[in-house]
Structures are given as C-alpha cells and as structure tokens.
C-alpha cells in the first residue's frame, strides 16, 4: 500500500514539473482553445517574464517558470 502511495506521489510531481517546462507558444495555444471553447471571443494572452508586473490574470507558466501567460478581457 505504501509503495502505491509513493508511486502516485512521484507520478504527480513529475507531471507538474513537465507542465512547467512546456513551451510558451504551445501552452498559449492550448489556453486560447480552452477560452474560446467557453464562448469568450474578445481577450488577449500575453507571454511575459515571470518577474515582470503585468495587468491581468496569470493563467499559466512556461519555460521552466521563467515566463508567465497573462489573460486580459476585451
């Protein structure tokens, strides 16, 4: 039982690490598709350095956490 829990934990952590290393353009495309699927037509997604202040909501991180994707309505 303990081995199963450890295996699940390791798998979960490795999946999270993979998601953070995703290419920014690829992740931006995936996020755009999800937003459009929810019926939102007018919005912008911007890729900025992780340490920069930006107006809008952070909807993703990429390039190993070096960049973030910002969502703005309209």
PDB file of C-alpha atoms in Angstrom:
ATOM      1  CA  UNK A   1       0.000   0.000   0.000  1.00  0.00           C
ATOM      2  CA  UNK A   2       2.798   2.413   0.895  1.00  0.00           C
ATOM      3  CA  UNK A   3       4.562   1.779  -2.422  1.00  0.00           C
ATOM      4  CA  UNK A   4       1.384   2.667  -4.305  1.00  0.00           C
ATOM      5  CA  UNK A   5       1.093   5.982  -2.478  1.00  0.00           C
ATOM      6  CA  UNK A   6       4.747   6.818  -3.103  1.00  0.00           C
ATOM      7  CA  UNK A   7       4.418   5.904  -6.797  1.00  0.00           C
ATOM      8  CA  UNK A   8       1.321   8.101  -7.156  1.00  0.00           C
ATOM      9  CA  UNK A   9       3.081  10.998  -5.441  1.00  0.00           C
ATOM     10  CA  UNK A  10       6.168  10.700  -7.663  1.00  0.00           C
ATOM     11  CA  UNK A  11       3.999  10.497 -10.781  1.00  0.00           C
ATOM     12  CA  UNK A  12       2.052  13.586  -9.723  1.00  0.00           C
ATOM     13  CA  UNK A  13       5.202  15.584  -9.060  1.00  0.00           C
ATOM     14  CA  UNK A  14       6.791  14.600 -12.363  1.00  0.00           C
ATOM     15  CA  UNK A  15       3.629  15.609 -14.245  1.00  0.00           C
ATOM     16  CA  UNK A  16       3.691  19.021 -12.572  1.00  0.00           C
ATOM     17  CA  UNK A  17       7.347  19.504 -13.451  1.00  0.00           C
ATOM     18  CA  UNK A  18       6.657  18.562 -17.073  1.00  0.00           C
ATOM     19  CA  UNK A  19       3.827  21.080 -17.327  1.00  0.00           C
ATOM     20  CA  UNK A  20       6.063  23.891 -16.089  1.00  0.00           C
ATOM     21  CA  UNK A  21       8.708  23.122 -18.736  1.00  0.00           C
ATOM     22  CA  UNK A  22       6.190  23.326 -21.570  1.00  0.00           C
ATOM     23  CA  UNK A  23       6.979  25.628 -24.494  1.00  0.00           C
ATOM     24  CA  UNK A  24       5.237  29.004 -24.109  1.00  0.00           C
ATOM     25  CA  UNK A  25       3.782  29.117 -27.624  1.00  0.00           C
ATOM     26  CA  UNK A  26       2.342  25.614 -27.233  1.00  0.00           C
ATOM     27  CA  UNK A  27       0.815  26.391 -23.846  1.00  0.00           C
ATOM     28  CA  UNK A  28      -0.606  29.708 -25.094  1.00  0.00           C
ATOM     29  CA  UNK A  29      -2.306  27.876 -27.984  1.00  0.00           C
ATOM     30  CA  UNK A  30      -3.842  25.334 -25.582  1.00  0.00           C
ATOM     31  CA  UNK A  31      -5.112  28.071 -23.252  1.00  0.00           C
ATOM     32  CA  UNK A  32      -6.571  30.055 -26.188  1.00  0.00           C
ATOM     33  CA  UNK A  33      -8.501  26.978 -27.319  1.00  0.00           C
ATOM     34  CA  UNK A  34      -9.945  26.428 -23.829  1.00  0.00           C
ATOM     35  CA  UNK A  35     -11.016  30.066 -23.501  1.00  0.00           C
ATOM     36  CA  UNK A  36     -12.665  30.079 -26.940  1.00  0.00           C
ATOM     37  CA  UNK A  37     -14.406  26.788 -26.121  1.00  0.00           C
ATOM     38  CA  UNK A  38     -16.006  28.578 -23.152  1.00  0.00           C
ATOM     39  CA  UNK A  39     -17.522  31.150 -25.522  1.00  0.00           C
ATOM     40  CA  UNK A  40     -15.161  34.063 -24.904  1.00  0.00           C
ATOM     41  CA  UNK A  41     -14.389  35.919 -28.144  1.00  0.00           C
ATOM     42  CA  UNK A  42     -12.534  39.054 -27.103  1.00  0.00           C
ATOM     43  CA  UNK A  43      -9.437  38.528 -24.995  1.00  0.00           C
ATOM     44  CA  UNK A  44      -5.671  38.741 -25.146  1.00  0.00           C
ATOM     45  CA  UNK A  45      -2.973  36.407 -23.890  1.00  0.00           C
ATOM     46  CA  UNK A  46       0.494  37.844 -23.379  1.00  0.00           C
ATOM     47  CA  UNK A  47       3.718  35.997 -22.565  1.00  0.00           C
ATOM     48  CA  UNK A  48       5.892  37.987 -20.149  1.00  0.00           C
ATOM     49  CA  UNK A  49       8.902  37.361 -17.942  1.00  0.00           C
ATOM     50  CA  UNK A  50       7.890  35.798 -14.636  1.00  0.00           C
ATOM     51  CA  UNK A  51       9.386  38.637 -12.610  1.00  0.00           C
ATOM     52  CA  UNK A  52       7.514  41.392 -14.501  1.00  0.00           C
ATOM     53  CA  UNK A  53       4.388  43.050 -13.128  1.00  0.00           C
ATOM     54  CA  UNK A  54       1.519  42.761 -15.598  1.00  0.00           C
ATOM     55  CA  UNK A  55      -2.113  43.784 -15.636  1.00  0.00           C
ATOM     56  CA  UNK A  56      -4.420  40.811 -15.934  1.00  0.00           C
ATOM     57  CA  UNK A  57      -4.659  37.303 -14.549  1.00  0.00           C
ATOM     58  CA  UNK A  58      -1.845  34.751 -14.681  1.00  0.00           C
ATOM     59  CA  UNK A  59      -3.283  31.691 -16.438  1.00  0.00           C
ATOM     60  CA  UNK A  60      -0.106  29.681 -16.957  1.00  0.00           C
ATOM     61  CA  UNK A  61       3.642  29.410 -16.517  1.00  0.00           C
ATOM     62  CA  UNK A  62       6.101  28.051 -19.036  1.00  0.00           C
ATOM     63  CA  UNK A  63       9.779  27.722 -19.925  1.00  0.00           C
ATOM     64  CA  UNK A  64      10.505  26.186 -16.543  1.00  0.00           C
ATOM     65  CA  UNK A  65       8.826  29.035 -14.673  1.00  0.00           C
ATOM     66  CA  UNK A  66      10.828  31.769 -16.454  1.00  0.00           C
ATOM     67  CA  UNK A  67       7.725  33.115 -18.233  1.00  0.00           C
ATOM     68  CA  UNK A  68       4.046  33.519 -17.419  1.00  0.00           C
ATOM     69  CA  UNK A  69       0.941  33.876 -19.565  1.00  0.00           C
ATOM     70  CA  UNK A  70      -1.360  36.785 -18.744  1.00  0.00           C
ATOM     71  CA  UNK A  71      -5.086  36.867 -19.646  1.00  0.00           C
ATOM     72  CA  UNK A  72      -6.947  40.134 -20.224  1.00  0.00           C
ATOM     73  CA  UNK A  73     -10.616  40.554 -21.164  1.00  0.00           C
ATOM     74  CA  UNK A  74     -11.514  42.540 -24.269  1.00  0.00           C
TER      75      UNK A  74
END
